Amino acid sequence: MTTTPAPAGAAAATAGDAAHPADGGAPAPMIATEALTKVFPSGLRAVDGVDLTVAPGEFFGLLGPNGAGKTTIIGMLTTRVQPTAGRARVAGVDVVAQPARAKRVIGVVPQTNTLDRSLSVRENLHYHARFFAYGRRQAAERAEALLEQFRLTDKRDVLVDELSGGMAQRLMIARALMHEPAMLFLDEPTVGLDPQSRIALWELLSELNEDGQTVLLTTHYMEEADHLCDRVAIMDHGHVLAADSPAELKRTVDAEAIVRVAAPGRSEVEPPSPDQLARLRGVLAAVPGVRWAEVRDGQVECHADSARGLLPRLVTAAEEAGTGISDLSVSEPSLETVFVSLTGRELRE
Amino acid sequence: MTAVAETPSPARAAAPARGPAEAVRWPALVAFGALLLRDARVLTRERWRFLIRTVSQPLMLVFVFTYVFPTIGQELRAFDGQASFSDILVPGVIAITMLIKGVQSVALPLVDDFGYTREIEDRIMAPLPVWAVAVEKIVAGALQGLVAVVVVFPIVALVPAEPVSLDISWGHLLAVGLLAPFVGASLGLALGTLVTPKQVPMMFSVIILPVTFLGATYFPWTQLEAIPWLQWAVLINPLVYLSEGFRMALTSLPSMPPAAIYAGLLLCGGLTAAIGLWGFRRRVLA
Ligand SMILES: Nc1ncnc2c1ncn2[C@@H]1O[C@H](COP(=O)(O)OP(=O)(O)O)[C@@H](O)[C@H]1O
Ligand SMILES: [Mg+2]
């Protein structure tokens, strides 16, 4: 086997259920910060009194626009930025008091490519493991296993300059995992990747997390945070404005689901008439759960608290009224909506 | 993605204390050793580049001044014609080799690292204190300096037209030979953390060039008596102590007093190392 066996006691703390700690019986947090603050010499309060708790096994996201302070928080948690005030522990280690020890329990994937260009793909993994006291054999075996897992075996002997953006990013993640860190940090891991590589990376990260890896990721893409994270902290100007599961965040801002309903025209090419749309609007507006409906862009938009269970009722109502439905699309409330409601601004500007 | 799903995950992670580093008595020391291993691997991969960069300057110096010059009757001599120029140049070239190696192997890669590549990032995240990563840079640079001298020595001994008359004092050679590469590498660390990529050409014009030309390499420091202000001024130049040190260790020619040489080496080494460690920390931690 390639994995070093974890001590029995430690293995029991596997994160599968720790991701949803029972009330009261919460496990020791993987990350705990208290009033964590960074004021740069310029006087800028990049991070201002942040309290964060990340549970073992959790996939945690820091979501915020550029300059929100995400990288600075990761910097402090990974021993690279000295906090001006406050405290931070990762896997129980005080990152300020014991930086060298803290580095043993964390794996970091920084925002830019920092692969060692003087080494081959395999050697990037191998020497990383050697830094962490893996013997030659152990390091070699683990490198091969991770190359396999991250689909880089074909490239094992090339220099890292020859990797595509997606491969380089996978190698960076593999390298960060070589020493079996308790905590994996990723700073905007999908910036600059093409959509396909981004989706592939999402799957990869989800799988890692399902296998028990605790992950903290920063992003300014709200779909990314929504898709990947168990919990998301929404950041702006160095403050955490809200931290919760994406679903709960959306619920708290009273965001709504929008269902767009298209009506069939009289023929293939002809769009439905205004009368037809108006009648459909009337029918759908009366369906329980729909707050209000309007005709927009040749479709009927139904605004509802939630799309859950709503679609069958909409279809039935339309059929009973004899209007019928040719297409349905649902847009759930997004973290974008949450961000706007918290800050009054758009996430990307 | 199925391929990934089917593989048992080696990246499986559970609780904090895992990995061999937890079981090792001195994980920082192991990490230090592994950093040296990494540098050794890079050096063997780039051995031809290393050789060419190491040999070219000394070879040209020795070839032109100690082979071409005497052969075409344009000979330079020192100590009122008592000493051949090759006897002057041999210690100087060895000193220059060590100093330049410090710049090549420590300063230039660091300038790139901090300037844009950030390749050193992974080594900074190794489980040892940041200052120890900087010390490893000095040690690796010093070892490269020693290797460089081993390569260069046969050249300076064999190329000159007139045989080189060496008079080795082994004690001094050992002491200077160990101190000198550390001075070169420490200077490299200091420069590497202070200079930005844009300033590199300037660094060569303003620092490296004067240091190498006024480093008692082409002339013995003692003969500067004739220009007293210069004899004093060059004392701030670390290369002077390297050259005079090797002059003392390798030849019977007059040199600066040993106490002054060792004091100079220690002072220059200590000062540049301190500046280098401070600069390294400043570039790595915010
Ligand atoms: N080393 C530094 N010195 C001074 N200001 C900095 C430094 N690093 C970041 N900042 C500033 O701190 C703020 C937060 O930056 P950062 O943490 O990188 O944000 P994010 O990662 O969310 O985009 C920004 O205004 C940035 O310009
Ligand atoms: Mg950032």
XYZ file of C-alpha atoms and ligand atoms in Angstrom:
663
model
C 0.000 0.000 0.000
C 1.073 3.491 -0.678
C -0.578 5.261 2.179
C 1.165 5.384 5.481
C -1.245 3.879 7.938
C -2.651 6.461 10.268
C -2.582 5.704 13.956
C -5.732 3.863 14.931
C -7.002 6.642 17.142
C -6.485 9.194 14.425
C -8.193 7.080 11.787
C -11.300 6.933 13.929
C -11.694 10.659 13.463
C -12.278 10.139 9.744
C -14.269 12.921 8.406
C -17.222 11.263 6.741
C -19.601 12.089 9.545
C -17.455 14.817 11.041
C -18.594 16.955 8.133
C -21.951 17.164 9.813
C -21.063 17.321 13.451
C -23.921 16.584 15.740
C -24.951 19.540 17.845
C -22.970 19.603 21.053
C -20.663 16.747 20.112
C -18.647 18.727 17.580
C -15.140 17.349 16.948
C -12.092 19.539 17.586
C -12.063 22.032 14.731
C -9.536 21.676 11.926
C -9.271 25.443 11.652
C -10.123 27.897 14.384
C -9.396 31.596 14.170
C -10.224 34.261 16.706
C -10.414 37.900 15.699
C -7.751 37.232 13.073
C -6.532 40.570 11.743
C -3.908 41.730 9.267
C -3.010 45.360 8.857
C -0.370 45.823 6.159
C 2.341 48.450 6.688
C 0.416 50.675 4.287
C -2.289 50.832 6.963
C -4.696 48.686 4.954
C -6.819 46.373 7.092
C -6.806 43.474 4.641
C -8.376 41.099 7.169
C -10.326 42.525 10.053
C -11.333 40.469 13.058
C -12.208 37.220 11.322
C -13.556 34.283 13.334
C -13.645 31.081 11.350
C -14.239 27.485 12.304
C -13.764 24.635 9.888
C -14.663 21.124 10.994
C -12.660 18.032 10.047
C -13.862 16.673 6.730
C -15.530 19.883 5.749
C -15.228 21.499 2.312
C -15.077 25.144 3.253
C -15.155 28.093 0.873
C -14.062 31.705 1.187
C -16.090 33.615 -1.381
C -15.471 37.249 -2.127
C -14.417 39.715 -4.806
C -10.787 40.527 -5.591
C -9.156 42.315 -2.690
C -11.598 40.927 -0.125
C -8.717 39.465 1.886
C -9.018 35.786 0.942
C -5.374 35.283 0.027
C -4.283 37.156 3.138
C -6.326 34.778 5.313
C -4.775 31.765 3.588
C -1.393 33.444 4.025
C -1.930 33.729 7.773
C -3.236 30.166 8.096
C -0.260 28.826 6.159
C 2.423 30.720 8.161
C 3.315 33.162 5.399
C 1.559 36.274 6.626
C 2.078 37.342 10.219
C -1.220 38.302 11.838
C -1.348 41.776 13.337
C -3.783 40.524 15.957
C -5.866 37.491 16.754
C -5.079 33.808 16.813
C -5.195 30.935 14.377
C -4.910 27.197 14.857
C -4.783 24.602 12.128
C -5.204 20.976 13.181
C -4.594 22.147 16.711
C -1.261 23.834 15.895
C -0.823 27.539 16.587
C 0.429 28.772 13.214
C 2.142 31.833 14.665
C 3.887 30.137 17.566
C 4.890 26.970 15.705
C 5.168 27.701 12.001
C 7.528 24.826 11.166
C 5.213 22.362 12.917
C 2.145 23.888 11.282
C 3.684 23.344 7.858
C 3.616 19.602 8.499
C -0.159 19.503 8.789
C -1.017 21.760 5.856
C -0.831 21.382 2.115
C -1.018 24.536 0.027
C -1.916 25.169 -3.597
C -1.102 28.843 -4.160
C -2.778 31.082 -6.689
C 0.084 30.940 -9.196
C 2.063 28.077 -10.664
C 4.975 27.454 -8.299
C 6.099 24.093 -9.683
C 9.842 23.489 -9.671
C 10.878 23.952 -13.299
C 14.271 22.399 -12.700
C 12.608 19.090 -11.854
C 10.468 16.604 -13.721
C 6.803 16.028 -12.905
C 7.630 12.952 -10.842
C 10.517 14.669 -9.101
C 8.301 17.566 -8.071
C 6.299 15.051 -6.054
C 9.270 12.978 -4.965
C 11.344 15.764 -3.451
C 8.307 17.293 -1.807
C 7.782 14.036 0.056
C 11.461 13.934 0.964
C 11.109 17.365 2.590
C 8.526 15.727 4.832
C 10.766 12.868 5.936
C 9.463 10.234 3.523
C 12.179 7.749 2.684
C 13.279 7.226 -0.904
C 11.128 4.139 -1.475
C 8.142 5.568 0.346
C 8.356 8.836 -1.591
C 8.720 7.020 -4.907
C 5.719 4.788 -4.288
C 3.528 7.601 -3.133
C 4.565 9.739 -6.105
C 3.571 6.978 -8.526
C 0.233 6.505 -6.786
C -0.605 10.188 -6.900
C 0.535 10.480 -10.523
C -1.939 7.712 -11.259
C -4.725 9.251 -9.237
C -4.246 12.652 -10.859
C -3.863 11.175 -14.356
C -0.311 12.407 -14.819
C 1.468 9.080 -15.259
C 1.991 9.777 -18.972
C 3.857 12.928 -18.105
C 5.886 11.617 -15.225
C 9.289 12.249 -16.772
C 8.759 15.538 -18.570
C 9.791 18.886 -17.160
C 6.850 20.807 -15.761
C 7.095 23.490 -18.457
C 5.471 21.039 -20.828
C 2.260 20.678 -18.841
C -1.024 22.290 -19.825
C -2.693 24.618 -17.345
C -5.045 21.909 -16.113
C -2.251 19.371 -15.692
C -0.052 21.858 -13.882
C -2.900 22.584 -11.508
C -3.454 18.865 -10.887
C 0.245 18.436 -10.212
C 0.190 21.322 -7.752
C -2.653 19.629 -5.897
C -0.955 16.250 -5.979
C 2.207 17.853 -4.620
C 0.293 19.542 -1.809
C -1.143 16.135 -0.862
C 2.129 14.201 -1.012
C 2.792 14.514 2.712
C -0.793 13.621 3.712
C -1.685 17.013 5.153
C -4.638 17.169 7.500
C -5.709 20.408 5.857
C -5.596 21.321 2.169
C -5.654 24.999 1.142
C -6.407 26.040 -2.423
C -6.264 29.685 -3.464
C -8.511 30.363 -6.466
C -7.615 27.007 -8.019
C -9.676 27.318 -11.183
C -8.750 30.834 -12.269
C -7.342 30.704 -15.784
C -8.569 27.184 -16.508
C -10.800 26.448 -19.483
C -14.351 25.372 -18.565
C -13.635 21.691 -19.162
C -10.579 21.640 -16.933
C -12.517 23.555 -14.335
C -15.288 20.958 -14.216
C -12.706 18.161 -14.088
C -10.977 19.890 -11.204
C -14.263 20.298 -9.384
C -14.866 16.563 -9.624
C -11.387 15.835 -8.427
C -11.730 18.106 -5.417
C -15.139 16.678 -4.555
C -13.692 13.184 -4.622
C -10.819 14.180 -2.372
C -13.290 15.636 0.075
C -15.500 12.568 -0.087
C -12.425 10.553 0.801
C -12.146 12.583 3.955
C -9.813 15.425 3.010
C -10.630 18.687 4.761
C -10.424 21.487 2.219
C -10.429 25.264 2.361
C -10.786 26.924 -1.006
C -11.017 30.568 -1.973
C -12.875 31.717 -5.020
C -14.607 34.676 -6.524
C -16.842 32.405 -8.609
C -20.099 31.937 -6.779
C -21.021 28.815 -8.800
C -17.780 27.253 -7.640
C -18.472 27.904 -3.975
C -22.070 26.785 -4.395
C -21.146 23.616 -6.236
C -18.267 22.462 -4.044
C -18.589 23.748 -0.548
C -20.359 22.396 2.524
C -20.060 25.838 4.029
C -19.182 29.198 2.554
C -17.914 32.349 4.235
C -18.841 35.416 2.238
C -16.101 38.033 2.495
C -15.811 41.669 1.611
C -13.251 44.295 2.662
C -11.569 41.974 5.130
C -14.774 41.010 6.926
C -16.731 37.783 6.920
C -20.295 38.904 6.321
C -21.948 35.513 6.644
C -20.851 31.902 6.934
C -23.167 28.985 6.379
C -24.143 26.282 3.935
C -25.006 27.668 0.497
C -28.638 26.591 0.917
C -28.936 28.268 4.286
C -27.275 31.436 3.003
C -29.774 31.614 0.182
C -32.655 31.019 2.525
C -31.568 33.739 4.935
C -31.610 36.413 2.279
C -35.117 35.347 1.265
C -34.003 34.774 -2.260
C -36.487 33.224 -4.648
C -36.498 30.564 -7.303
C -37.580 31.605 -10.775
C -39.247 29.089 -13.096
C -39.449 30.106 -16.744
C -42.284 28.445 -18.595
C -42.539 28.390 -22.390
C -45.913 27.779 -24.024
C -46.326 25.880 -27.293
C -47.152 28.040 -30.335
C -49.803 27.138 -32.894
C -47.117 25.650 -35.127
C -43.469 24.722 -34.970
C -42.236 28.133 -36.031
C -44.896 30.426 -34.679
C -44.474 31.787 -31.163
C -47.393 31.689 -28.730
C -49.757 34.651 -28.957
C -49.869 37.331 -26.247
C -53.361 36.136 -25.299
C -52.138 32.622 -24.805
C -49.263 33.818 -22.617
C -51.551 36.035 -20.563
C -53.908 33.111 -19.960
C -51.012 30.826 -18.963
C -49.721 33.517 -16.619
C -53.106 33.658 -14.902
C -53.225 29.895 -14.471
C -49.670 29.595 -13.143
C -49.964 32.555 -10.780
C -52.751 30.675 -9.018
C -50.644 27.567 -8.380
C -49.838 27.191 -4.654
C -46.219 28.131 -3.951
C -46.016 30.702 -6.736
C -45.745 34.174 -5.290
C -46.346 35.997 -8.514
C -45.881 35.527 -12.250
C -45.276 37.779 -15.208
C -44.906 37.538 -18.958
C -41.404 38.262 -20.040
C -39.516 37.689 -23.310
C -42.238 35.451 -24.697
C -42.295 33.241 -21.594
C -44.019 33.207 -18.254
C -41.772 33.776 -15.259
C -43.018 32.306 -12.003
C -41.423 33.623 -8.815
C -41.547 31.148 -5.956
C -39.947 30.590 -2.577
C -38.537 27.336 -3.786
C -38.633 25.269 -6.944
C -38.911 22.088 -4.928
C -42.084 20.164 -5.818
C -43.282 23.077 -7.838
C -42.668 21.840 -11.360
C -45.215 18.972 -11.390
C -47.866 21.337 -10.028
C -47.112 23.880 -12.749
C -47.332 21.246 -15.471
C -50.598 19.808 -14.125
C -52.171 23.220 -13.785
C -51.232 24.166 -17.327
C -52.615 20.903 -18.735
C -55.849 21.176 -16.824
C -56.307 24.690 -18.148
C -55.675 23.327 -21.649
C -52.726 25.603 -22.366
C -49.909 23.056 -22.061
C -46.228 23.718 -21.576
C -43.429 23.261 -24.116
C -40.433 23.946 -21.895
C -39.474 24.655 -18.306
C -36.302 26.091 -16.844
C -35.488 26.746 -13.235
C -33.062 29.269 -11.884
C -32.489 28.821 -8.242
C -31.374 31.740 -6.141
C -27.610 32.027 -6.224
C -24.858 33.097 -3.877
C -24.603 36.101 -6.165
C -28.034 37.127 -4.902
C -26.799 36.608 -1.367
C -23.720 38.719 -1.975
C -25.762 41.520 -3.500
C -28.174 41.512 -0.603
C -25.302 41.605 1.912
C -23.205 44.289 0.234
C -25.478 46.072 -2.206
C -22.899 45.336 -4.906
C -22.378 42.682 -7.540
C -19.727 40.037 -6.859
C -17.932 40.711 -10.118
C -17.431 44.244 -11.081
C -13.402 10.650 -14.425
C -14.146 6.971 -13.919
C -10.459 6.179 -13.959
C -10.027 8.411 -10.979
C -12.991 6.994 -9.146
C -11.725 3.434 -9.522
C -8.279 4.062 -8.158
C -8.061 3.688 -4.427
C -7.292 7.171 -3.227
C -3.769 7.509 -1.937
C -4.632 11.076 -1.058
C -6.951 9.857 1.618
C -6.742 12.046 4.631
C -8.128 11.692 8.063
C -6.718 13.237 11.173
C -3.880 15.669 11.906
C -0.826 13.757 13.014
C 0.170 11.649 10.034
C 3.142 11.167 7.777
C 6.676 10.131 8.725
C 7.637 13.669 9.794
C 5.613 13.082 12.953
C 7.730 10.086 13.878
C 11.101 11.683 13.175
C 13.111 13.237 15.981
C 14.349 16.257 14.008
C 11.995 16.777 11.074
C 13.547 20.166 10.307
C 16.957 18.585 9.947
C 15.562 15.906 7.638
C 13.913 18.629 5.586
C 17.224 20.526 5.430
C 18.937 17.437 4.087
C 16.194 16.890 1.544
C 16.566 20.477 0.317
C 20.252 19.756 -0.283
C 19.296 16.556 -2.129
C 16.971 18.528 -4.357
C 19.732 21.015 -5.165
C 22.141 18.172 -5.870
C 19.613 16.651 -8.279
C 19.221 19.944 -10.106
C 22.986 20.330 -10.292
C 23.480 16.901 -11.853
C 20.710 17.619 -14.335
C 22.373 20.911 -15.288
C 25.959 19.691 -15.068
C 27.028 20.890 -18.527
C 25.559 24.301 -17.976
C 27.273 24.398 -14.605
C 30.610 23.424 -16.107
C 30.483 25.935 -18.891
C 29.427 28.763 -16.619
C 32.127 27.798 -14.129
C 34.979 27.402 -16.526
C 34.543 30.149 -19.082
C 35.736 33.170 -17.102
C 38.714 31.548 -15.353
C 39.815 29.895 -18.574
C 39.751 33.161 -20.486
C 41.576 35.021 -17.748
C 44.311 32.470 -17.428
C 44.614 31.850 -21.144
C 44.977 35.519 -22.110
C 47.088 36.744 -19.203
C 49.329 33.771 -18.561
C 49.574 32.087 -21.931
C 48.932 34.623 -24.695
C 50.624 37.590 -22.993
C 53.962 35.947 -22.173
C 54.020 34.079 -25.488
C 53.644 37.270 -27.544
C 56.175 39.096 -25.403
C 53.675 41.298 -23.589
C 54.447 39.817 -20.240
C 53.236 41.195 -16.939
C 55.343 40.637 -13.857
C 54.969 41.561 -10.227
C 57.100 42.305 -7.183
C 59.706 44.163 -9.264
C 59.791 41.393 -11.799
C 60.398 38.723 -9.178
C 57.078 36.940 -9.610
C 55.368 35.740 -12.756
C 51.857 36.959 -13.407
C 50.498 33.436 -13.212
C 51.634 33.227 -9.599
C 49.633 36.381 -8.929
C 46.638 35.243 -10.909
C 46.203 31.662 -9.641
C 44.924 32.611 -6.162
C 42.959 35.496 -7.659
C 41.185 33.285 -10.170
C 40.255 30.763 -7.507
C 38.900 33.548 -5.315
C 36.917 35.056 -8.187
C 35.516 31.638 -9.069
C 34.102 31.195 -5.589
C 32.610 34.649 -5.499
C 31.053 34.425 -8.940
C 29.705 30.981 -8.084
C 27.914 32.502 -5.113
C 26.270 35.000 -7.412
C 25.458 32.404 -10.082
C 24.164 29.666 -7.830
C 22.460 31.677 -5.103
C 21.773 35.256 -6.164
C 20.524 34.830 -9.723
C 18.089 31.950 -9.045
C 16.728 33.827 -6.018
C 16.199 36.994 -8.017
C 14.104 34.989 -10.467
C 12.287 33.169 -7.677
C 11.283 36.300 -5.836
C 10.840 38.287 -9.018
C 8.417 36.051 -10.837
C 8.791 32.250 -10.876
C 8.070 31.691 -7.144
C 9.525 28.219 -7.616
C 11.077 28.346 -4.181
C 7.563 28.463 -2.685
C 7.383 24.721 -2.158
C 10.718 24.684 -0.366
C 9.577 27.514 1.874
C 6.569 25.387 2.823
C 8.851 22.510 3.841
C 8.638 21.781 7.569
C 11.556 23.870 8.762
C 11.948 27.492 9.852
C 12.262 30.052 7.084
C 15.766 31.040 8.186
C 16.850 27.430 7.768
C 15.712 27.482 4.135
C 17.969 30.510 3.636
C 20.859 28.776 5.391
C 20.382 25.807 3.064
C 20.799 28.207 0.134
C 24.134 29.326 1.594
C 25.319 25.767 2.224
C 24.301 24.588 -1.251
C 25.971 27.637 -2.799
C 29.150 27.060 -0.810
C 29.282 23.408 -1.868
C 28.914 24.478 -5.486
C 31.750 26.938 -4.930
C 33.959 24.096 -3.742
C 33.038 21.938 -6.725
C 33.773 24.877 -8.994
C 37.253 25.299 -7.561
C 37.999 21.620 -8.006
C 37.075 22.055 -11.670
C 38.965 25.301 -12.123
C 42.177 24.419 -10.317
C 43.624 22.116 -12.995
C 42.981 24.806 -15.573
C 44.844 27.513 -13.708
C 47.648 25.125 -12.921
C 48.112 23.787 -16.450
C 47.271 26.551 -18.906
C 50.000 29.134 -18.058
C 53.026 29.139 -20.379
C 55.431 29.443 -17.467
C 54.921 26.743 -14.799
C 53.081 27.976 -11.726
C 55.203 27.862 -8.611
C 52.894 26.782 -5.832
C 53.891 26.770 -2.191
C 50.937 25.327 -0.352
C 50.430 25.822 3.344
C 47.808 23.222 4.098
C 46.438 24.670 7.287
C 45.657 27.986 5.650
C 44.326 26.249 2.568
C 41.885 24.248 4.636
C 40.719 27.247 6.637
C 40.443 29.645 3.710
C 39.055 26.922 1.477
C 36.203 26.367 3.914
C 35.512 30.002 4.746
C 35.752 31.467 1.266
C 32.859 29.569 -0.347
C 30.605 30.619 2.536
C 31.498 34.246 1.961
C 30.696 33.883 -1.736
C 27.382 32.142 -1.081
C 26.384 34.578 1.673
C 27.079 37.503 -0.619
C 24.942 35.688 -3.192
C 22.095 35.370 -0.703
C 22.300 39.035 0.259
C 22.292 40.168 -3.376
C 19.596 37.676 -4.329
C 17.164 38.977 -1.747
C 17.874 42.664 -2.327
C 17.966 42.873 -6.111
C 14.946 42.788 -8.419
C 15.102 41.180 -11.872
C 15.238 44.623 -13.486
C 18.237 45.592 -11.403
C 20.374 42.602 -12.373
C 22.287 44.325 -15.202
C 22.875 47.252 -12.845
C 24.083 44.851 -10.165
C 26.739 43.561 -12.539
C 27.901 47.052 -13.506
C 27.796 48.632 -10.085
C 28.717 45.757 -7.782
C 30.153 42.686 -9.482
C 32.462 44.489 -11.892
C 34.177 46.768 -9.343
C 34.342 43.923 -6.842
C 36.092 41.583 -9.276
C 38.449 44.206 -10.708
C 39.398 45.673 -7.345
C 39.455 42.397 -5.452
C 43.225 41.879 -5.335
C 42.829 39.283 -8.047
C 45.063 40.847 -10.697
C 47.423 42.460 -8.194
C 48.526 41.635 -4.651
C 46.920 43.838 -2.058
C 50.294 44.540 -0.439
C 51.526 46.213 -3.638
C 48.752 48.778 -3.365
C 51.062 50.607 -0.973
C 51.776 52.803 -3.941
C 48.146 54.012 -3.933
C 47.337 54.307 -0.228
C 43.753 55.550 -0.576
C 42.929 52.583 -2.790
C 44.637 50.169 -0.443
C 42.259 51.364 2.275
C 39.212 51.670 0.068
C 39.304 48.085 -1.210
C 39.099 46.762 2.337
C 35.317 46.907 2.066
C 35.563 44.449 -0.819
C 35.025 40.853 0.375
C 36.925 39.486 -2.612
C 40.146 41.070 -1.296
C 40.156 38.669 1.659
C 39.433 35.675 -0.552
C 42.253 36.547 -2.962
C 44.729 37.376 -0.244
C 43.684 34.262 1.636
C 44.407 31.994 -1.299
C 47.579 33.946 -2.016
C 48.681 33.192 1.521
C 47.636 29.539 1.267
C 48.922 28.719 -2.207
C 52.023 30.830 -2.848
C 55.111 32.122 -1.092
C 54.376 35.688 -2.207
C 53.771 38.360 0.405
C 50.155 38.750 1.457
C 47.962 40.607 3.902
C 48.603 39.465 7.514
C 46.732 36.227 8.301
C 44.820 37.770 11.199
C 43.511 40.491 8.915
C 42.542 37.933 6.268
C 40.585 35.765 8.689
C 38.980 38.765 10.354
C 37.959 40.050 6.928
C 36.550 36.700 5.840
C 34.560 36.254 9.043
C 33.307 39.811 9.064
C 32.288 39.822 5.404
C 30.741 36.385 5.686
C 28.866 37.241 8.868
C 27.629 40.563 7.587
C 26.454 39.324 4.195
C 24.857 36.252 5.795
C 22.984 38.461 8.263
C 21.795 40.755 5.474
C 20.855 37.720 3.405
C 18.838 36.071 6.177
C 17.072 39.325 6.950
C 16.349 39.925 3.263
C 15.126 36.378 2.774
C 12.684 36.636 5.651
C 11.475 39.986 4.367
C 10.804 38.533 0.903
C 9.084 35.414 2.190
C 6.923 36.619 5.066
C 4.397 39.440 4.929
N 1.851 42.153 0.963
C 0.905 43.103 0.912
N 1.186 44.390 1.250
C 0.232 45.343 1.214
N -1.038 45.136 0.845
C -1.388 43.884 0.489
C -0.442 42.808 0.509
N -1.082 41.674 0.115
C -2.361 42.025 -0.134
N -2.551 43.351 0.091
C -3.818 44.072 -0.037
O -4.732 43.494 0.860
C -6.020 43.436 0.289
C -6.517 42.010 0.302
O -5.737 41.281 -0.600
P -5.934 39.732 -0.840
O -5.902 39.043 0.467
O -4.908 39.325 -1.851
O -7.382 39.662 -1.448
P -8.083 38.509 -2.314
O -7.229 37.294 -2.258
O -9.408 38.328 -1.679
O -8.203 39.039 -3.702
C -5.907 44.012 -1.104
O -6.337 45.344 -1.071
C -4.444 43.921 -1.394
O -4.042 44.945 -2.261
Mg -6.352 36.262 -3.849
